[in-house]
């Protein structure tokens, strides 16, 4: 699967540019223009006005061209087309096709903007539900429930991101669908992850740590029989919820329990990719930041930001937290440099978590708003807001 900004390439051609001549006009590498058009990256904020002038379009028209990402994928097989026309005929080959499409979208999550993934993911989710509701074979129906749980979870993530974590109802509706599907097939791993995602909304959206801790504890309890990785991940968020309320002992007790899960992870743990040392460190740094211990958070977050280079949305969150840790220690030169890195990462992926932390750091920098370096950061934040 690949992504293309077809409208952006059309704008370039209509303006009489090749990728090489546009790159020369803007003072960038030709490969940079290629990455814009393949939806791997986006033009940085200060380049966009110049790019719009080159194309002789408005900034809104440029943004529309950037937002219009087409997912290029293999054409559906004849079997898939037939199943959509005759849903009772769906078989395990059709399920495998849908599962692969969903896997490709999920793997794109940490690199692509959620806006670009939302349409294709919604299309897959609709097809899965339609076929599951009409499948005649019980084995096929069960397999479709599994895919539906995963697709509903991904949809919940995406709609929450696109709303910049302001809309809580829509993601909770999707996570509820995932929970229902998991309970229907009695899959504790999928049920645990759906409950944990609901906990994320409580912790980071509703700002309700008590509810978030309860949901994360439920997720850990459900996962205990099936996945040490999900148990550990859930306990990490129990710890963070306690940190939000200032409960140091409860937070560190949960961190110790989460750490102990690493020794229990086996080769067949389906959630092992979610529970890594980097994720443990990222959440531990966040915990100490919530506990107003920025000097303990800083070294952990420094290590984590380097290790998360391949996971841009997670890296943006870690960079945002590192910026806050530096600001609170009055390490202003380092904070400013890290803030620029945070904005760079958010511009690439537009992840809701990193975006919110960038603006939180911006608010904490207001007391230095008359300093030139702080004004530069504020200008970038305003440009970022205008581009969302």
Tab-separated table of C-alpha atoms in Angstrom:
chain	number	residue	atom	x	y	z
A	1	UNK	CA	0.000	0.000	0.000
A	2	UNK	CA	1.236	3.511	-0.801
A	3	UNK	CA	-0.075	7.025	-0.311
A	4	UNK	CA	-0.219	9.755	-2.941
A	5	UNK	CA	-1.126	13.444	-2.855
A	6	UNK	CA	-2.437	13.458	-6.399
A	7	UNK	CA	-3.915	16.968	-6.169
A	8	UNK	CA	-0.599	18.363	-4.917
A	9	UNK	CA	1.259	16.852	-7.881
A	10	UNK	CA	-1.406	18.200	-10.234
A	11	UNK	CA	-0.989	21.698	-8.769
A	12	UNK	CA	2.755	21.472	-9.333
A	13	UNK	CA	2.358	20.413	-12.955
A	14	UNK	CA	-0.289	23.077	-13.611
A	15	UNK	CA	2.128	25.717	-12.338
A	16	UNK	CA	4.760	24.504	-14.813
A	17	UNK	CA	7.148	22.891	-12.336
A	18	UNK	CA	8.883	19.552	-12.332
A	19	UNK	CA	9.882	18.150	-8.947
A	20	UNK	CA	13.451	19.313	-9.676
A	21	UNK	CA	12.558	22.890	-10.656
A	22	UNK	CA	10.143	23.282	-7.729
A	23	UNK	CA	12.815	22.061	-5.339
A	24	UNK	CA	15.287	24.582	-6.770
A	25	UNK	CA	12.696	27.374	-6.498
A	26	UNK	CA	12.015	26.570	-2.838
A	27	UNK	CA	15.606	25.810	-1.858
A	28	UNK	CA	14.978	22.184	-0.903
A	29	UNK	CA	16.058	18.780	-2.224
A	30	UNK	CA	14.086	17.130	-5.031
A	31	UNK	CA	13.547	14.135	-2.727
A	32	UNK	CA	11.801	16.473	-0.276
A	33	UNK	CA	9.200	17.394	-2.913
A	34	UNK	CA	8.856	13.700	-3.716
A	35	UNK	CA	8.160	12.901	-0.063
A	36	UNK	CA	5.499	15.630	0.060
A	37	UNK	CA	3.724	14.137	-2.946
A	38	UNK	CA	3.987	10.572	-1.620
A	39	UNK	CA	2.464	11.763	1.691
A	40	UNK	CA	5.513	10.664	3.684
A	41	UNK	CA	6.015	14.205	5.027
A	42	UNK	CA	4.471	17.649	4.778
A	43	UNK	CA	5.991	21.039	3.929
A	44	UNK	CA	7.138	22.821	7.059
A	45	UNK	CA	5.057	25.797	8.135
A	46	UNK	CA	7.417	28.518	6.974
A	47	UNK	CA	7.674	26.978	3.485
A	48	UNK	CA	3.945	26.848	2.868
A	49	UNK	CA	3.388	30.516	1.945
A	50	UNK	CA	6.174	30.304	-0.637
A	51	UNK	CA	4.780	27.035	-1.979
A	52	UNK	CA	1.284	28.533	-2.289
A	53	UNK	CA	2.693	31.536	-4.169
A	54	UNK	CA	4.594	29.219	-6.522
A	55	UNK	CA	1.361	27.393	-7.320
A	56	UNK	CA	-0.623	30.677	-7.432
A	57	UNK	CA	-3.184	29.356	-4.971
A	58	UNK	CA	-4.422	30.386	-1.533
A	59	UNK	CA	-3.152	28.838	1.685
A	60	UNK	CA	-6.553	27.118	2.104
A	61	UNK	CA	-6.277	25.580	-1.361
A	62	UNK	CA	-2.779	24.364	-0.545
A	63	UNK	CA	-4.007	22.814	2.691
A	64	UNK	CA	-6.816	21.074	0.814
A	65	UNK	CA	-4.253	19.590	-1.586
A	66	UNK	CA	-2.141	18.395	1.354
A	67	UNK	CA	-5.136	16.886	3.131
A	68	UNK	CA	-6.287	15.021	0.023
A	69	UNK	CA	-4.265	11.818	0.364
A	70	UNK	CA	-5.195	8.838	-1.772
A	71	UNK	CA	-4.282	5.377	-0.507
A	72	UNK	CA	-3.062	3.324	-3.466
A	73	UNK	CA	-3.531	-0.383	-2.926
A	74	UNK	CA	-3.991	-3.615	-4.823
A	75	UNK	CA	-7.323	-3.957	-6.539
A	76	UNK	CA	-9.754	-6.202	-4.671
A	77	UNK	CA	-9.764	-9.780	-5.862
A	78	UNK	CA	-12.692	-11.189	-7.759
A	79	UNK	CA	-13.524	-13.185	-4.635
A	80	UNK	CA	-13.765	-9.968	-2.583
A	81	UNK	CA	-15.926	-8.231	-5.182
A	82	UNK	CA	-18.232	-11.239	-5.323
A	83	UNK	CA	-18.509	-11.343	-1.520
A	84	UNK	CA	-19.548	-7.701	-1.366
A	85	UNK	CA	-22.285	-8.409	-3.891
A	86	UNK	CA	-23.230	-11.708	-2.213
A	87	UNK	CA	-22.262	-11.248	1.457
A	88	UNK	CA	-23.516	-14.646	2.605
A	89	UNK	CA	-20.753	-16.188	0.459
A	90	UNK	CA	-17.884	-14.555	2.386
A	91	UNK	CA	-15.122	-17.004	3.255
A	92	UNK	CA	-11.823	-16.984	5.143
A	93	UNK	CA	-9.955	-15.762	2.057
A	94	UNK	CA	-12.089	-12.611	2.121
A	95	UNK	CA	-11.363	-12.210	5.835
A	96	UNK	CA	-7.641	-12.525	5.147
A	97	UNK	CA	-7.834	-9.818	2.484
A	98	UNK	CA	-9.592	-7.409	4.863
A	99	UNK	CA	-7.197	-8.248	7.683
A	100	UNK	CA	-4.219	-7.436	5.454
A	101	UNK	CA	-5.698	-4.100	4.376
A	102	UNK	CA	-6.264	-3.218	8.017
A	103	UNK	CA	-2.725	-4.258	8.959
A	104	UNK	CA	-1.281	-1.967	6.298
A	105	UNK	CA	-3.311	0.980	7.564
A	106	UNK	CA	-2.369	0.255	11.173
A	107	UNK	CA	1.323	0.109	10.274
A	108	UNK	CA	0.990	3.558	8.673
A	109	UNK	CA	-0.409	5.079	11.880
A	110	UNK	CA	2.878	6.274	13.362
A	111	UNK	CA	4.083	7.872	10.118
A	112	UNK	CA	1.009	9.216	8.290
A	113	UNK	CA	-1.453	11.866	9.397
A	114	UNK	CA	-4.674	10.502	10.876
A	115	UNK	CA	-6.652	12.666	8.438
A	116	UNK	CA	-5.166	10.763	5.496
A	117	UNK	CA	-5.933	7.364	7.052
A	118	UNK	CA	-9.458	8.048	8.292
A	119	UNK	CA	-11.255	7.578	4.951
A	120	UNK	CA	-9.582	4.289	3.960
A	121	UNK	CA	-9.951	2.913	7.505
A	122	UNK	CA	-13.640	3.833	7.563
A	123	UNK	CA	-14.119	2.075	4.223
A	124	UNK	CA	-12.565	-1.136	5.560
A	125	UNK	CA	-14.549	-0.926	8.801
A	126	UNK	CA	-17.805	-0.560	6.885
A	127	UNK	CA	-17.017	-3.552	4.682
A	128	UNK	CA	-16.128	-5.711	7.694
A	129	UNK	CA	-19.352	-4.868	9.526
A	130	UNK	CA	-21.454	-5.437	6.413
A	131	UNK	CA	-19.943	-8.846	5.750
A	132	UNK	CA	-20.048	-9.892	9.406
A	133	UNK	CA	-23.752	-9.024	9.648
A	134	UNK	CA	-24.504	-11.166	6.594
A	135	UNK	CA	-21.973	-14.018	6.777
A	136	UNK	CA	-23.564	-17.471	6.714
A	137	UNK	CA	-20.555	-19.496	7.924
A	138	UNK	CA	-20.066	-19.358	11.749
A	139	UNK	CA	-16.257	-19.632	11.462
A	140	UNK	CA	-16.192	-16.758	8.987
A	141	UNK	CA	-18.477	-14.686	11.183
A	142	UNK	CA	-16.214	-15.234	14.200
A	143	UNK	CA	-13.130	-14.279	12.167
A	144	UNK	CA	-14.905	-11.136	10.964
A	145	UNK	CA	-15.702	-10.203	14.575
A	146	UNK	CA	-11.946	-10.292	15.278
A	147	UNK	CA	-11.208	-7.997	12.337
A	148	UNK	CA	-14.113	-5.739	13.305
A	149	UNK	CA	-12.715	-5.308	16.817
A	150	UNK	CA	-9.368	-4.227	15.369
A	151	UNK	CA	-10.907	-1.930	12.760
A	152	UNK	CA	-13.186	-0.283	15.348
A	153	UNK	CA	-10.181	0.314	17.604
A	154	UNK	CA	-8.231	1.920	14.774
A	155	UNK	CA	-11.228	4.089	13.859
A	156	UNK	CA	-11.480	5.244	17.464
A	157	UNK	CA	-7.824	6.244	17.462
A	158	UNK	CA	-8.135	8.100	14.179
A	159	UNK	CA	-11.303	10.072	14.915
A	160	UNK	CA	-9.882	11.110	18.275
A	161	UNK	CA	-6.675	12.305	16.638
A	162	UNK	CA	-8.506	14.178	13.898
A	163	UNK	CA	-10.615	15.978	16.523
A	164	UNK	CA	-7.367	16.904	18.331
A	165	UNK	CA	-8.675	14.840	21.260
A	166	UNK	CA	-11.681	17.116	21.743
A	167	UNK	CA	-14.432	14.764	20.574
A	168	UNK	CA	-14.781	11.997	23.170
A	169	UNK	CA	-18.143	10.572	22.117
A	170	UNK	CA	-17.157	9.264	18.661
A	171	UNK	CA	-13.981	7.405	19.747
A	172	UNK	CA	-15.779	5.905	22.758
A	173	UNK	CA	-18.513	4.669	20.405
A	174	UNK	CA	-15.915	2.885	18.264
A	175	UNK	CA	-14.086	1.484	21.304
A	176	UNK	CA	-17.470	0.263	22.551
A	177	UNK	CA	-17.951	-1.571	19.237
A	178	UNK	CA	-14.527	-3.177	19.682
A	179	UNK	CA	-15.414	-4.211	23.226
A	180	UNK	CA	-18.708	-5.755	22.098
A	181	UNK	CA	-16.973	-7.699	19.322
A	182	UNK	CA	-14.277	-8.946	21.716
A	183	UNK	CA	-16.823	-10.090	24.280
A	184	UNK	CA	-18.857	-11.802	21.558
A	185	UNK	CA	-15.910	-14.034	20.652
A	186	UNK	CA	-14.573	-14.163	24.242
A	187	UNK	CA	-11.142	-12.784	23.373
A	188	UNK	CA	-9.553	-11.282	26.530
A	189	UNK	CA	-6.663	-9.610	24.702
A	190	UNK	CA	-8.919	-7.639	22.369
A	191	UNK	CA	-11.302	-6.824	25.241
A	192	UNK	CA	-8.425	-5.572	27.389
A	193	UNK	CA	-7.080	-3.303	24.660
A	194	UNK	CA	-10.527	-1.810	23.990
A	195	UNK	CA	-10.971	-1.053	27.712
A	196	UNK	CA	-7.508	0.479	27.840
A	197	UNK	CA	-8.288	2.721	24.876
A	198	UNK	CA	-11.379	3.917	26.713
A	199	UNK	CA	-9.057	4.682	29.614
A	200	UNK	CA	-6.909	6.834	27.337
A	201	UNK	CA	-9.934	9.002	26.550
A	202	UNK	CA	-10.647	9.378	30.270
A	203	UNK	CA	-7.026	10.231	31.123
A	204	UNK	CA	-6.059	12.512	28.246
A	205	UNK	CA	-9.395	13.725	26.881
A	206	UNK	CA	-11.833	13.971	29.754
A	207	UNK	CA	-8.995	14.713	32.221
A	208	UNK	CA	-10.581	12.281	34.661
A	209	UNK	CA	-7.714	10.286	36.223
A	210	UNK	CA	-9.978	8.420	38.656
A	211	UNK	CA	-12.061	7.020	35.795
A	212	UNK	CA	-8.904	6.415	33.751
A	213	UNK	CA	-7.290	4.401	36.568
A	214	UNK	CA	-10.464	2.320	36.963
A	215	UNK	CA	-10.591	1.474	33.239
A	216	UNK	CA	-6.853	0.722	33.077
A	217	UNK	CA	-7.162	-1.552	36.128
A	218	UNK	CA	-10.058	-3.368	34.464
A	219	UNK	CA	-7.926	-3.771	31.329
A	220	UNK	CA	-5.044	-5.209	33.393
A	221	UNK	CA	-7.375	-7.652	35.146
A	222	UNK	CA	-8.877	-8.898	31.875
A	223	UNK	CA	-5.436	-9.195	30.246
A	224	UNK	CA	-3.931	-11.168	33.137
A	225	UNK	CA	-5.116	-14.513	31.756
A	226	UNK	CA	-3.946	-13.844	28.210
A	227	UNK	CA	-1.194	-11.247	27.752
A	228	UNK	CA	1.574	-10.065	30.104
A	229	UNK	CA	2.287	-7.310	27.572
A	230	UNK	CA	-1.216	-5.863	27.783
A	231	UNK	CA	-1.153	-6.330	31.552
A	232	UNK	CA	2.063	-4.310	31.742
A	233	UNK	CA	0.819	-1.632	29.368
A	234	UNK	CA	-2.399	-1.263	31.344
A	235	UNK	CA	-0.478	-0.991	34.618
A	236	UNK	CA	1.648	1.778	33.092
A	237	UNK	CA	-1.503	3.805	32.563
A	238	UNK	CA	-2.697	2.970	36.072
A	239	UNK	CA	0.601	4.509	37.217
A	240	UNK	CA	0.108	7.591	35.065
A	241	UNK	CA	-3.426	8.068	36.380
A	242	UNK	CA	-2.113	7.975	39.946
A	243	UNK	CA	0.624	10.441	38.974
A	244	UNK	CA	-2.003	12.854	37.686
A	245	UNK	CA	-3.495	12.967	41.185
A	246	UNK	CA	-0.085	13.344	42.854
A	247	UNK	CA	-0.111	9.845	44.417
A	248	UNK	CA	3.622	9.033	44.299
A	249	UNK	CA	3.531	5.717	46.203
A	250	UNK	CA	0.608	4.314	44.218
A	251	UNK	CA	2.260	5.444	40.986
A	252	UNK	CA	5.597	3.789	41.739
A	253	UNK	CA	3.882	0.609	42.964
A	254	UNK	CA	2.074	0.355	39.622
A	255	UNK	CA	5.337	1.034	37.730
A	256	UNK	CA	7.034	-1.825	39.593
A	257	UNK	CA	4.179	-4.186	38.760
A	258	UNK	CA	4.335	-3.098	35.124
A	259	UNK	CA	8.106	-3.641	34.998
A	260	UNK	CA	7.696	-7.171	36.370
A	261	UNK	CA	5.576	-8.122	33.351
A	262	UNK	CA	8.569	-7.945	30.989
A	263	UNK	CA	9.930	-11.230	32.371
A	264	UNK	CA	6.608	-12.950	31.651
A	265	UNK	CA	6.239	-11.977	27.987
A	266	UNK	CA	6.437	-15.020	25.740
A	267	UNK	CA	6.924	-15.466	22.022
A	268	UNK	CA	3.196	-16.002	21.493
A	269	UNK	CA	2.101	-12.811	23.249
A	270	UNK	CA	0.113	-11.073	20.504
A	271	UNK	CA	0.486	-7.651	22.140
A	272	UNK	CA	4.260	-7.711	22.633
A	273	UNK	CA	4.749	-4.968	20.021
A	274	UNK	CA	2.731	-2.540	22.171
A	275	UNK	CA	4.718	-3.109	25.369
A	276	UNK	CA	8.354	-2.177	24.862
A	277	UNK	CA	11.103	-0.704	26.999
A	278	UNK	CA	10.685	2.554	25.071
A	279	UNK	CA	6.979	2.697	25.922
A	280	UNK	CA	7.753	1.917	29.565
A	281	UNK	CA	10.312	4.732	29.699
A	282	UNK	CA	8.025	7.198	27.887
A	283	UNK	CA	5.222	6.634	30.390
A	284	UNK	CA	7.615	6.632	33.355
A	285	UNK	CA	8.951	10.025	32.284
A	286	UNK	CA	5.402	11.286	31.917
A	287	UNK	CA	4.565	10.030	35.416
A	288	UNK	CA	7.416	11.961	37.033
A	289	UNK	CA	6.434	15.054	35.087
A	290	UNK	CA	2.864	14.829	36.436
A	291	UNK	CA	4.338	14.330	39.919
A	292	UNK	CA	6.193	17.641	39.525
A	293	UNK	CA	9.584	15.915	39.489
A	294	UNK	CA	10.962	17.260	36.180
A	295	UNK	CA	14.563	16.540	37.185
A	296	UNK	CA	13.693	12.811	37.345
A	297	UNK	CA	11.637	12.918	34.157
A	298	UNK	CA	14.259	14.660	32.003
A	299	UNK	CA	16.958	11.934	31.644
A	300	UNK	CA	14.333	9.253	31.017
A	301	UNK	CA	12.620	11.329	28.341
A	302	UNK	CA	15.924	12.250	26.654
A	303	UNK	CA	16.721	8.582	26.141
A	304	UNK	CA	13.196	7.851	24.992
A	305	UNK	CA	13.010	10.587	22.334
A	306	UNK	CA	16.107	9.167	20.636
A	307	UNK	CA	14.801	5.602	20.750
A	308	UNK	CA	11.394	6.528	19.287
A	309	UNK	CA	12.745	7.983	16.030
A	310	UNK	CA	10.756	5.462	13.961
A	311	UNK	CA	7.464	6.118	15.808
A	312	UNK	CA	6.835	9.771	15.062
A	313	UNK	CA	3.567	10.221	16.946
A	314	UNK	CA	4.968	8.647	20.105
A	315	UNK	CA	8.188	10.615	19.678
A	316	UNK	CA	6.222	13.876	19.432
A	317	UNK	CA	4.571	13.115	22.785
A	318	UNK	CA	7.933	12.318	24.396
A	319	UNK	CA	9.459	15.504	22.948
A	320	UNK	CA	6.543	17.568	24.258
A	321	UNK	CA	6.988	16.132	27.735
A	322	UNK	CA	10.755	16.682	27.571
A	323	UNK	CA	10.141	20.317	26.637
A	324	UNK	CA	7.902	20.728	29.687
A	325	UNK	CA	10.507	19.078	31.938
A	326	UNK	CA	13.165	21.508	30.687
A	327	UNK	CA	10.903	24.568	31.037
A	328	UNK	CA	10.090	23.666	34.639
A	329	UNK	CA	13.788	23.471	35.432
A	330	UNK	CA	14.405	26.830	33.719
A	331	UNK	CA	16.723	25.223	31.144
A	332	UNK	CA	15.436	27.650	28.569
A	333	UNK	CA	17.977	27.225	25.747
A	334	UNK	CA	17.478	23.461	25.719
A	335	UNK	CA	13.716	23.890	26.111
A	336	UNK	CA	13.557	26.160	23.063
A	337	UNK	CA	15.552	23.734	20.913
A	338	UNK	CA	13.415	20.787	22.033
A	339	UNK	CA	10.245	22.789	21.439
A	340	UNK	CA	11.243	23.288	17.797
A	341	UNK	CA	11.822	19.530	17.486
A	342	UNK	CA	8.380	18.923	18.991
A	343	UNK	CA	6.720	21.218	16.465
A	344	UNK	CA	8.670	19.564	13.629
A	345	UNK	CA	7.347	16.160	14.715
A	346	UNK	CA	3.758	17.403	15.072
A	347	UNK	CA	3.872	19.021	11.616
A	348	UNK	CA	4.734	15.635	10.113
A	349	UNK	CA	1.985	13.571	11.713
A	350	UNK	CA	-0.526	15.972	13.315
A	351	UNK	CA	-0.978	13.525	16.195
A	352	UNK	CA	-3.385	14.823	18.820
A	353	UNK	CA	-1.178	13.905	21.797
A	354	UNK	CA	1.906	15.710	20.541
A	355	UNK	CA	-0.167	18.686	19.398
A	356	UNK	CA	-1.760	19.179	22.814
A	357	UNK	CA	1.611	18.954	24.569
A	358	UNK	CA	3.148	21.468	22.155
A	359	UNK	CA	0.444	23.998	23.010
A	360	UNK	CA	0.778	23.201	26.733
A	361	UNK	CA	4.492	23.979	26.517
A	362	UNK	CA	3.676	27.137	24.560
A	363	UNK	CA	1.418	28.313	27.373
A	364	UNK	CA	4.174	27.745	29.938
A	365	UNK	CA	6.557	29.842	27.813
A	366	UNK	CA	4.267	32.887	27.867
A	367	UNK	CA	6.174	34.462	30.752
A	368	UNK	CA	9.102	34.886	28.329
A	369	UNK	CA	6.908	36.034	25.431
A	370	UNK	CA	8.937	39.229	24.918
A	371	UNK	CA	12.123	37.272	24.247
A	372	UNK	CA	12.946	36.833	20.530
A	373	UNK	CA	13.365	33.055	20.843
A	374	UNK	CA	9.954	32.771	22.523
A	375	UNK	CA	8.375	34.928	19.804
A	376	UNK	CA	9.805	32.563	17.159
A	377	UNK	CA	8.192	29.614	18.918
A	378	UNK	CA	4.898	31.451	19.227
A	379	UNK	CA	4.959	32.244	15.491
A	380	UNK	CA	5.450	28.566	14.691
A	381	UNK	CA	2.613	27.567	17.018
A	382	UNK	CA	0.296	30.084	15.357
A	383	UNK	CA	1.261	28.737	11.935
A	384	UNK	CA	0.675	25.218	13.187
A	385	UNK	CA	-2.762	26.177	14.483
A	386	UNK	CA	-3.642	27.828	11.169
A	387	UNK	CA	-2.632	24.706	9.276
A	388	UNK	CA	-4.774	22.316	11.348
